[in-house]
mmCIF file of C-alpha atoms in Angstrom:
data_model
loop_
_atom_site.group_PDB
_atom_site.id
_atom_site.type_symbol
_atom_site.label_atom_id
_atom_site.label_comp_id
_atom_site.label_asym_id
_atom_site.label_seq_id
_atom_site.Cartn_x
_atom_site.Cartn_y
_atom_site.Cartn_z
ATOM 1 C CA MET A 1041 2.187 -2.551 -15.661
ATOM 2 C CA ALA A 1042 4.335 -4.905 -13.609
ATOM 3 C CA ILE A 1043 5.832 -4.477 -10.161
ATOM 4 C CA GLY A 1044 8.889 -2.205 -10.354
ATOM 5 C CA ASP A 1045 8.007 -0.774 -13.756
ATOM 6 C CA VAL A 1046 8.378 2.966 -14.277
ATOM 7 C CA TYR A 1047 6.112 4.877 -16.623
ATOM 8 C CA GLU A 1048 5.944 8.428 -17.839
ATOM 9 C CA VAL A 1049 2.609 10.078 -17.102
ATOM 10 C CA THR A 1050 1.153 10.943 -20.489
ATOM 11 C CA VAL A 1051 -2.384 11.679 -19.342
ATOM 12 C CA GLY A 1052 -3.725 15.178 -19.915
ATOM 13 C CA SER A 1053 -1.171 17.998 -19.809
ATOM 14 C CA CYS A 1054 1.295 16.201 -17.547
ATOM 15 C CA THR A 1055 4.994 16.613 -18.248
ATOM 16 C CA ASP A 1056 8.074 15.670 -16.223
ATOM 17 C CA VAL A 1057 6.103 13.194 -14.079
ATOM 18 C CA HIS A 1058 6.733 9.452 -13.844
ATOM 19 C CA TYR A 1059 5.271 6.803 -11.588
ATOM 20 C CA VAL A 1060 6.481 3.466 -10.301
ATOM 21 C CA ASP A 1061 4.516 0.414 -9.254
ATOM 22 C CA THR A 1062 6.109 -0.293 -5.872
ATOM 23 C CA GLY A 1063 4.624 -3.778 -5.577
ATOM 24 C CA MET A 1064 2.566 -3.021 -2.498
ATOM 25 C CA TYR A 1065 0.881 -6.146 -1.056
ATOM 26 C CA ASP A 1066 2.226 -8.042 -4.103
ATOM 27 C CA VAL A 1067 -0.730 -6.593 -6.040
ATOM 28 C CA PRO A 1068 0.360 -5.125 -9.396
ATOM 29 C CA GLU A 1069 -0.365 -1.391 -9.784
ATOM 30 C CA TYR A 1070 -1.874 -1.021 -6.303
ATOM 31 C CA GLY A 1071 0.825 1.299 -4.992
ATOM 32 C CA SER A 1072 1.893 4.222 -7.186
ATOM 33 C CA VAL A 1073 4.690 6.578 -6.177
ATOM 34 C CA TYR A 1074 5.325 9.615 -8.363
ATOM 35 C CA VAL A 1075 8.653 11.095 -9.450
ATOM 36 C CA VAL A 1076 8.598 14.736 -10.556
ATOM 37 C CA ASP A 1077 11.641 15.445 -12.733
ATOM 38 C CA ALA A 1078 11.615 19.158 -11.940
ATOM 39 C CA GLU A 1079 14.411 21.674 -11.374
ATOM 40 C CA ARG A 1080 14.165 20.542 -7.763
ATOM 41 C CA PRO A 1081 13.450 16.822 -8.186
ATOM 42 C CA ALA A 1082 10.714 15.381 -5.986
ATOM 43 C CA VAL A 1083 8.853 12.227 -5.136
ATOM 44 C CA VAL A 1084 5.244 12.252 -3.964
ATOM 45 C CA ASP A 1085 4.654 9.553 -1.336
ATOM 46 C CA THR A 1086 6.968 6.672 -0.535
ATOM 47 C CA GLY A 1087 4.820 3.560 -0.306
ATOM 48 C CA ILE A 1088 5.572 0.900 2.306
ATOM 49 C CA GLY A 1089 9.051 0.575 3.744
ATOM 50 C CA ALA A 1090 9.575 -2.918 2.406
ATOM 51 C CA ARG A 1091 9.487 -1.660 -1.198
ATOM 52 C CA HIS A 1092 11.558 1.531 -0.998
ATOM 53 C CA GLU A 1093 14.272 0.063 -3.247
ATOM 54 C CA ASN A 1094 11.839 0.248 -6.159
ATOM 55 C CA ILE A 1095 11.616 4.021 -5.691
ATOM 56 C CA VAL A 1096 15.395 4.445 -5.641
ATOM 57 C CA ALA A 1097 15.594 2.376 -8.832
ATOM 58 C CA ALA A 1098 12.839 4.499 -10.378
ATOM 59 C CA LEU A 1099 14.750 7.694 -9.605
ATOM 60 C CA GLU A 1100 17.828 6.328 -11.322
ATOM 61 C CA SER A 1101 15.825 5.174 -14.348
ATOM 62 C CA VAL A 1102 14.469 8.708 -14.733
ATOM 63 C CA GLY A 1103 18.013 10.103 -14.457
ATOM 64 C CA ILE A 1104 17.905 11.413 -10.888
ATOM 65 C CA ALA A 1105 20.720 10.320 -8.598
ATOM 66 C CA PRO A 1106 19.584 9.652 -5.019
ATOM 67 C CA GLU A 1107 21.788 12.470 -3.731
ATOM 68 C CA ASP A 1108 20.104 14.888 -6.162
ATOM 69 C CA LEU A 1109 16.577 14.291 -4.876
ATOM 70 C CA GLU A 1110 15.509 17.437 -3.022
ATOM 71 C CA VAL A 1111 11.895 16.822 -2.004
ATOM 72 C CA ILE A 1112 10.031 13.885 -0.457
ATOM 73 C CA ALA A 1113 6.404 15.075 -0.318
ATOM 74 C CA VAL A 1114 4.202 12.855 1.854
ATOM 75 C CA THR A 1115 0.441 13.132 1.392
ATOM 76 C CA HIS A 1116 -0.330 11.512 4.758
ATOM 77 C CA VAL A 1117 1.332 9.221 7.233
ATOM 78 C CA HIS A 1118 -0.651 6.020 6.675
ATOM 79 C CA LEU A 1119 2.076 3.478 6.067
ATOM 80 C CA ASP A 1120 0.949 2.569 2.559
ATOM 81 C CA HIS A 1121 1.839 6.173 1.657
ATOM 82 C CA ALA A 1122 4.625 7.086 4.106
ATOM 83 C CA GLY A 1123 6.062 3.830 5.428
ATOM 84 C CA GLY A 1124 9.142 4.244 3.258
ATOM 85 C CA ALA A 1125 9.864 7.847 4.261
ATOM 86 C CA GLY A 1126 12.665 7.008 6.687
ATOM 87 C CA TYR A 1127 14.253 4.541 4.276
ATOM 88 C CA LEU A 1128 14.068 6.996 1.392
ATOM 89 C CA ALA A 1129 15.411 9.866 3.502
ATOM 90 C CA GLU A 1130 18.368 7.651 4.385
ATOM 91 C CA ALA A 1131 18.977 6.730 0.736
ATOM 92 C CA CYS A 1132 18.559 10.337 -0.449
ATOM 93 C CA PRO A 1133 20.597 12.349 2.070
ATOM 94 C CA ASN A 1134 19.883 15.796 0.606
ATOM 95 C CA ALA A 1135 16.101 15.522 0.438
ATOM 96 C CA THR A 1136 13.733 17.358 2.764
ATOM 97 C CA VAL A 1137 10.638 15.453 3.887
ATOM 98 C CA TYR A 1138 7.440 17.525 3.679
ATOM 99 C CA VAL A 1139 4.379 16.421 5.653
ATOM 100 C CA HIS A 1140 1.313 18.009 7.239
ATOM 101 C CA GLU A 1141 2.000 19.407 10.686
ATOM 102 C CA MET A 1142 -0.400 16.897 12.271
ATOM 103 C CA GLY A 1143 1.595 13.970 10.899
ATOM 104 C CA SER A 1144 5.210 15.014 11.417
ATOM 105 C CA ARG A 1145 5.562 13.503 14.898
ATOM 106 C CA HIS A 1146 4.643 10.089 13.489
ATOM 107 C CA LEU A 1147 7.526 10.255 11.025
ATOM 108 C CA VAL A 1148 9.986 11.284 13.731
ATOM 109 C CA ASP A 1149 8.769 8.539 16.064
ATOM 110 C CA PRO A 1150 6.764 5.955 14.070
ATOM 111 C CA GLU A 1151 6.340 3.405 16.888
ATOM 112 C CA ARG A 1152 2.742 4.347 17.731
ATOM 113 C CA LEU A 1153 1.816 4.428 14.055
ATOM 114 C CA TRP A 1154 3.423 1.031 13.542
ATOM 115 C CA GLU A 1155 1.523 -0.527 16.440
ATOM 116 C CA GLY A 1156 -1.759 1.007 15.270
ATOM 117 C CA THR A 1157 -1.213 -0.253 11.753
ATOM 118 C CA LYS A 1158 -0.523 -3.784 12.972
ATOM 119 C CA HIS A 1159 -3.813 -3.703 14.845
ATOM 120 C CA ALA A 1160 -5.718 -2.323 11.850
ATOM 121 C CA VAL A 1161 -4.374 -4.494 9.042
ATOM 122 C CA GLY A 1162 -3.835 -7.810 10.808
ATOM 123 C CA ASP A 1163 -1.790 -10.329 8.829
ATOM 124 C CA GLN A 1164 -1.287 -7.832 6.016
ATOM 125 C CA ILE A 1165 1.473 -6.351 8.178
ATOM 126 C CA GLN A 1166 3.849 -8.935 6.690
ATOM 127 C CA TYR A 1167 4.011 -6.769 3.560
ATOM 128 C CA TYR A 1168 4.932 -3.485 5.223
ATOM 129 C CA GLY A 1169 8.379 -3.391 6.782
ATOM 130 C CA GLU A 1170 8.720 -1.557 10.083
ATOM 131 C CA PRO A 1171 9.156 2.181 9.372
ATOM 132 C CA LYS A 1172 12.404 3.949 10.144
ATOM 133 C CA PRO A 1173 12.357 7.321 11.916
ATOM 134 C CA VAL A 1174 12.951 10.451 9.852
ATOM 135 C CA PRO A 1175 15.395 12.852 11.546
ATOM 136 C CA GLU A 1176 13.431 15.838 12.813
ATOM 137 C CA ALA A 1177 15.907 18.228 11.197
ATOM 138 C CA ARG A 1178 15.025 16.747 7.786
ATOM 139 C CA ILE A 1179 11.281 17.481 8.125
ATOM 140 C CA GLU A 1180 9.396 20.557 6.907
ATOM 141 C CA GLU A 1181 5.863 20.840 8.251
ATOM 142 C CA LEU A 1182 3.033 21.862 5.951
ATOM 143 C CA THR A 1183 -0.313 23.468 6.540
ATOM 144 C CA ASP A 1184 -3.176 24.273 4.199
ATOM 145 C CA GLY A 1185 -2.066 26.490 1.311
ATOM 146 C CA ASP A 1186 1.683 25.989 1.711
ATOM 147 C CA VAL A 1187 3.668 25.652 -1.518
ATOM 148 C CA ILE A 1188 6.679 23.461 -2.199
ATOM 149 C CA ASP A 1189 8.604 25.276 -4.917
ATOM 150 C CA LEU A 1190 10.149 22.870 -7.423
ATOM 151 C CA GLY A 1191 11.291 25.580 -9.823
ATOM 152 C CA ASP A 1192 9.360 24.755 -12.987
ATOM 153 C CA HIS A 1193 6.665 22.966 -10.971
ATOM 154 C CA GLU A 1194 5.104 23.516 -7.575
ATOM 155 C CA LEU A 1195 3.198 21.392 -5.132
ATOM 156 C CA ARG A 1196 0.387 23.317 -3.411
ATOM 157 C CA ALA A 1197 -0.625 21.516 -0.241
ATOM 158 C CA LEU A 1198 -4.372 21.502 0.386
ATOM 159 C CA HIS A 1199 -5.626 20.019 3.626
ATOM 160 C CA ALA A 1200 -7.963 17.057 3.006
ATOM 161 C CA PRO A 1201 -8.744 15.611 6.454
ATOM 162 C CA GLY A 1202 -11.799 13.476 5.659
ATOM 163 C CA HIS A 1203 -9.700 10.346 5.139
ATOM 164 C CA ALA A 1204 -7.167 11.241 7.842
ATOM 165 C CA PRO A 1205 -6.498 14.482 9.753
ATOM 166 C CA HIS A 1206 -2.908 14.586 8.497
ATOM 167 C CA GLN A 1207 -3.780 14.222 4.804
ATOM 168 C CA VAL A 1208 -3.039 16.789 2.130
ATOM 169 C CA VAL A 1209 -3.390 16.645 -1.611
ATOM 170 C CA PHE A 1210 -0.836 18.364 -3.838
ATOM 171 C CA HIS A 1211 -1.988 20.573 -6.700
ATOM 172 C CA ASP A 1212 0.500 21.260 -9.490
ATOM 173 C CA PRO A 1213 -0.966 24.111 -11.580
ATOM 174 C CA ALA A 1214 1.782 23.768 -14.198
ATOM 175 C CA ILE A 1215 0.273 20.474 -15.354
ATOM 176 C CA ASP A 1216 -3.326 21.014 -14.165
ATOM 177 C CA ALA A 1217 -3.088 17.911 -12.001
ATOM 178 C CA VAL A 1218 -3.655 16.879 -8.400
ATOM 179 C CA PHE A 1219 -1.829 14.178 -6.488
ATOM 180 C CA THR A 1220 -4.973 12.955 -4.784
ATOM 181 C CA ALA A 1221 -3.647 10.679 -2.022
ATOM 182 C CA ASP A 1222 -6.857 8.920 -0.866
ATOM 183 C CA ALA A 1223 -9.139 11.962 -1.103
ATOM 184 C CA ALA A 1224 -10.610 10.883 -4.450
ATOM 185 C CA GLY A 1225 -10.863 7.201 -3.627
ATOM 186 C CA ILE A 1226 -9.179 4.464 -5.636
ATOM 187 C CA TYR A 1227 -9.471 4.197 -9.402
ATOM 188 C CA THR A 1228 -8.840 0.922 -11.224
ATOM 189 C CA PRO A 1229 -8.169 1.480 -14.929
ATOM 190 C CA SER A 1230 -8.685 -2.204 -15.763
ATOM 191 C CA THR A 1231 -12.352 -1.909 -14.805
ATOM 192 C CA ASP A 1232 -12.798 1.871 -15.177
ATOM 193 C CA GLU A 1233 -14.242 2.011 -11.665
ATOM 194 C CA VAL A 1234 -13.875 4.292 -8.660
ATOM 195 C CA HIS A 1235 -13.730 2.524 -5.295
ATOM 196 C CA VAL A 1236 -14.156 3.777 -1.743
ATOM 197 C CA THR A 1237 -11.386 3.893 0.823
ATOM 198 C CA THR A 1238 -12.717 4.346 4.369
ATOM 199 C CA PRO A 1239 -10.247 2.826 6.847
ATOM 200 C CA PRO A 1240 -10.307 3.325 10.596
ATOM 201 C CA ILE A 1241 -9.918 5.331 12.683
ATOM 202 C CA ASN A 1242 -10.291 8.856 11.348
ATOM 203 C CA PHE A 1243 -12.556 8.569 8.298
ATOM 204 C CA THR A 1244 -15.641 10.782 8.375
ATOM 205 C CA LEU A 1245 -18.211 10.903 5.604
ATOM 206 C CA GLU A 1246 -18.818 14.619 5.955
ATOM 207 C CA GLY A 1247 -15.105 15.406 5.844
ATOM 208 C CA ALA A 1248 -14.487 13.097 2.905
ATOM 209 C CA LEU A 1249 -17.300 14.723 0.928
ATOM 210 C CA ASP A 1250 -15.876 18.162 1.751
ATOM 211 C CA ASP A 1251 -12.543 16.997 0.350
ATOM 212 C CA VAL A 1252 -14.180 15.842 -2.868
ATOM 213 C CA ALA A 1253 -15.981 19.177 -3.164
ATOM 214 C CA MET A 1254 -12.647 20.953 -2.742
ATOM 215 C CA LEU A 1255 -11.178 18.897 -5.558
ATOM 216 C CA GLN A 1256 -14.209 19.602 -7.736
ATOM 217 C CA ASP A 1257 -13.708 23.333 -7.172
ATOM 218 C CA LEU A 1258 -10.118 22.961 -8.383
ATOM 219 C CA ASP A 1259 -11.448 21.158 -11.468
ATOM 220 C CA PRO A 1260 -8.124 19.559 -12.446
ATOM 221 C CA GLU A 1261 -7.657 17.882 -15.789
ATOM 222 C CA THR A 1262 -5.756 14.947 -14.298
ATOM 223 C CA LEU A 1263 -6.010 12.985 -11.062
ATOM 224 C CA LEU A 1264 -2.769 11.351 -9.971
ATOM 225 C CA TYR A 1265 -4.143 8.589 -7.772
ATOM 226 C CA GLY A 1266 -2.017 7.044 -5.055
ATOM 227 C CA HIS A 1267 -3.474 3.664 -5.940
ATOM 228 C CA TYR A 1268 -3.365 2.463 -9.554
ATOM 229 C CA GLY A 1269 -1.898 5.597 -11.102
ATOM 230 C CA PRO A 1270 -3.010 8.573 -13.208
ATOM 231 C CA ALA A 1271 -6.311 9.185 -14.969
ATOM 232 C CA LEU A 1272 -8.213 11.986 -16.637
ATOM 233 C CA ALA A 1273 -10.592 13.463 -14.080
ATOM 234 C CA GLY A 1274 -13.702 13.195 -16.252
ATOM 235 C CA ASP A 1275 -16.645 12.463 -13.952
ATOM 236 C CA LYS A 1276 -14.627 10.490 -11.388
ATOM 237 C CA LEU A 1277 -15.002 13.046 -8.596
ATOM 238 C CA GLU A 1278 -18.746 13.220 -9.147
ATOM 239 C CA THR A 1279 -18.870 9.432 -9.032
ATOM 240 C CA TYR A 1280 -16.938 9.333 -5.786
ATOM 241 C CA ALA A 1281 -19.269 11.890 -4.234
ATOM 242 C CA GLU A 1282 -22.150 9.558 -5.120
ATOM 243 C CA ILE A 1283 -20.745 6.216 -4.015
ATOM 244 C CA LEU A 1284 -19.311 7.344 -0.661
ATOM 245 C CA PRO A 1285 -22.662 8.051 1.054
ATOM 246 C CA GLU A 1286 -24.181 4.988 -0.615
ATOM 247 C CA TRP A 1287 -21.405 2.846 0.846
ATOM 248 C CA VAL A 1288 -21.775 4.303 4.345
ATOM 249 C CA GLU A 1289 -25.542 3.830 4.220
ATOM 250 C CA SER A 1290 -25.163 0.201 3.126
ATOM 251 C CA VAL A 1291 -22.948 -0.528 6.141
ATOM 252 C CA ALA A 1292 -25.332 1.335 8.476
ATOM 253 C CA GLN A 1293 -28.305 -0.636 7.159
ATOM 254 C CA LYS A 1294 -26.521 -3.961 7.552
ATOM 255 C CA ARG A 1295 -25.540 -3.040 11.109
ATOM 256 C CA ALA A 1296 -29.177 -2.261 11.932
ATOM 257 C CA GLU A 1297 -30.204 -5.584 10.406
ATOM 258 C CA LEU A 1298 -27.570 -7.840 11.973
ATOM 259 C CA GLU A 1299 -26.959 -5.966 15.242
ATOM 260 C CA ASP A 1300 -23.440 -7.400 15.429
ATOM 261 C CA ASP A 1301 -20.419 -5.580 14.055
ATOM 262 C CA GLU A 1302 -18.354 -8.707 13.404
ATOM 263 C CA ALA A 1303 -21.251 -10.144 11.428
ATOM 264 C CA VAL A 1304 -21.385 -6.913 9.422
ATOM 265 C CA VAL A 1305 -17.675 -7.163 8.655
ATOM 266 C CA ASP A 1306 -18.031 -10.817 7.675
ATOM 267 C CA TYR A 1307 -20.983 -10.034 5.415
ATOM 268 C CA PHE A 1308 -19.015 -7.559 3.311
ATOM 269 C CA VAL A 1309 -15.773 -9.537 3.397
ATOM 270 C CA GLU A 1310 -17.570 -12.545 1.926
ATOM 271 C CA ARG A 1311 -18.718 -10.329 -0.952
ATOM 272 C CA ALA A 1312 -15.375 -8.617 -1.560
ATOM 273 C CA ASP A 1313 -14.288 -8.022 -5.141
ATOM 274 C CA ALA A 1314 -11.490 -10.472 -5.850
ATOM 275 C CA ASP A 1315 -11.245 -9.603 -9.550
ATOM 276 C CA VAL A 1316 -9.705 -6.172 -8.990
ATOM 277 C CA TRP A 1317 -6.989 -6.807 -6.381
ATOM 278 C CA GLY A 1318 -7.014 -10.521 -5.756
ATOM 279 C CA GLU A 1319 -8.951 -12.535 -3.203
ATOM 280 C CA ARG A 1320 -6.669 -11.929 -0.218
ATOM 281 C CA LYS A 1321 -6.245 -8.181 -0.697
ATOM 282 C CA GLY A 1322 -9.881 -7.776 -1.700
ATOM 283 C CA ARG A 1323 -11.036 -9.320 1.563
ATOM 284 C CA ALA A 1324 -8.558 -7.277 3.578
ATOM 285 C CA GLU A 1325 -9.634 -4.083 1.836
ATOM 286 C CA ALA A 1326 -13.293 -4.795 2.585
ATOM 287 C CA ARG A 1327 -12.516 -5.507 6.229
ATOM 288 C CA LEU A 1328 -10.660 -2.200 6.668
ATOM 289 C CA ASN A 1329 -13.297 -0.166 4.874
ATOM 290 C CA VAL A 1330 -16.188 -1.634 6.858
ATOM 291 C CA ARG A 1331 -14.422 -1.121 10.171
ATOM 292 C CA GLY A 1332 -13.703 2.483 9.236
ATOM 293 C CA VAL A 1333 -17.369 3.161 8.559
ATOM 294 C CA LEU A 1334 -18.450 1.450 11.784
ATOM 295 C CA VAL A 1335 -16.072 3.655 13.788
ATOM 296 C CA ALA A 1336 -17.345 6.731 11.955
ATOM 297 C CA LEU A 1337 -20.959 5.780 12.700
ATOM 298 C CA ASP A 1338 -20.107 5.368 16.402
ATOM 299 C CA ASN A 1339 -18.411 8.767 16.487
ATOM 300 C CA ARG A 1340 -21.390 10.379 14.796
ATOM 301 C CA GLU A 1341 -23.691 9.039 17.542
ATOM 302 C CA GLU A 1342 -21.564 10.380 20.389
#
């Protein structure tokens, strides 16, 4: 898969679903945005603002004119998932933007989110593109259990706050699949591995494990990952439930050993996996994930 490529999802029982590699961070396959060619056409997530043109091109390649898009379903407002919402809403004037009620204000006024993201990601911000506001009248707020009716498909919003309080996953019973956002971690098909995603400032281990348990109860055939695309569920949820606490414990142990948070960050950054997402992104990913765990450990002690 190359940046900008559009693929039909052929995993499991999926029909009418395509995904595009938006080119996030210039890492092939890292950012997947889904197009649901339903009676009411939809996209799930928007990627970063700087790459929204790839989504518009993907719509057209699937046969959906921008003015015919009806639904922009945002899993959460982290900018790697929702940074393009304002751009896409502008390009697709008849689409309603759906987002959890705790995240809607950040789409209407993204300044605070933008400043927080710059602080969190450091020099990675060069890849993002400053988000555009979404008009409040174009937003529909979601809460747990709400359904976006697409006609021959539906997106059932299930609150999954362990990664972020404004995160939902979308279950589509028609294809026995879940758009997992970051609730199931990151799956890299090239290595057949599940990876943690624990960024600051809202990650909690207990909440993240609850989210995985919720997904396990759904028992979907297919997981439509926000990073690296679709995969059969298999034992991936069980694996994620195992590696999450192991990861948090490894950071906690290193903190106890080194007694200096910057040294802890440096320790894991130096051992980041460059083979999966390249040296620069691998180091940045490790830095974010370690800082998220350190914040979570501090909050647990309070």
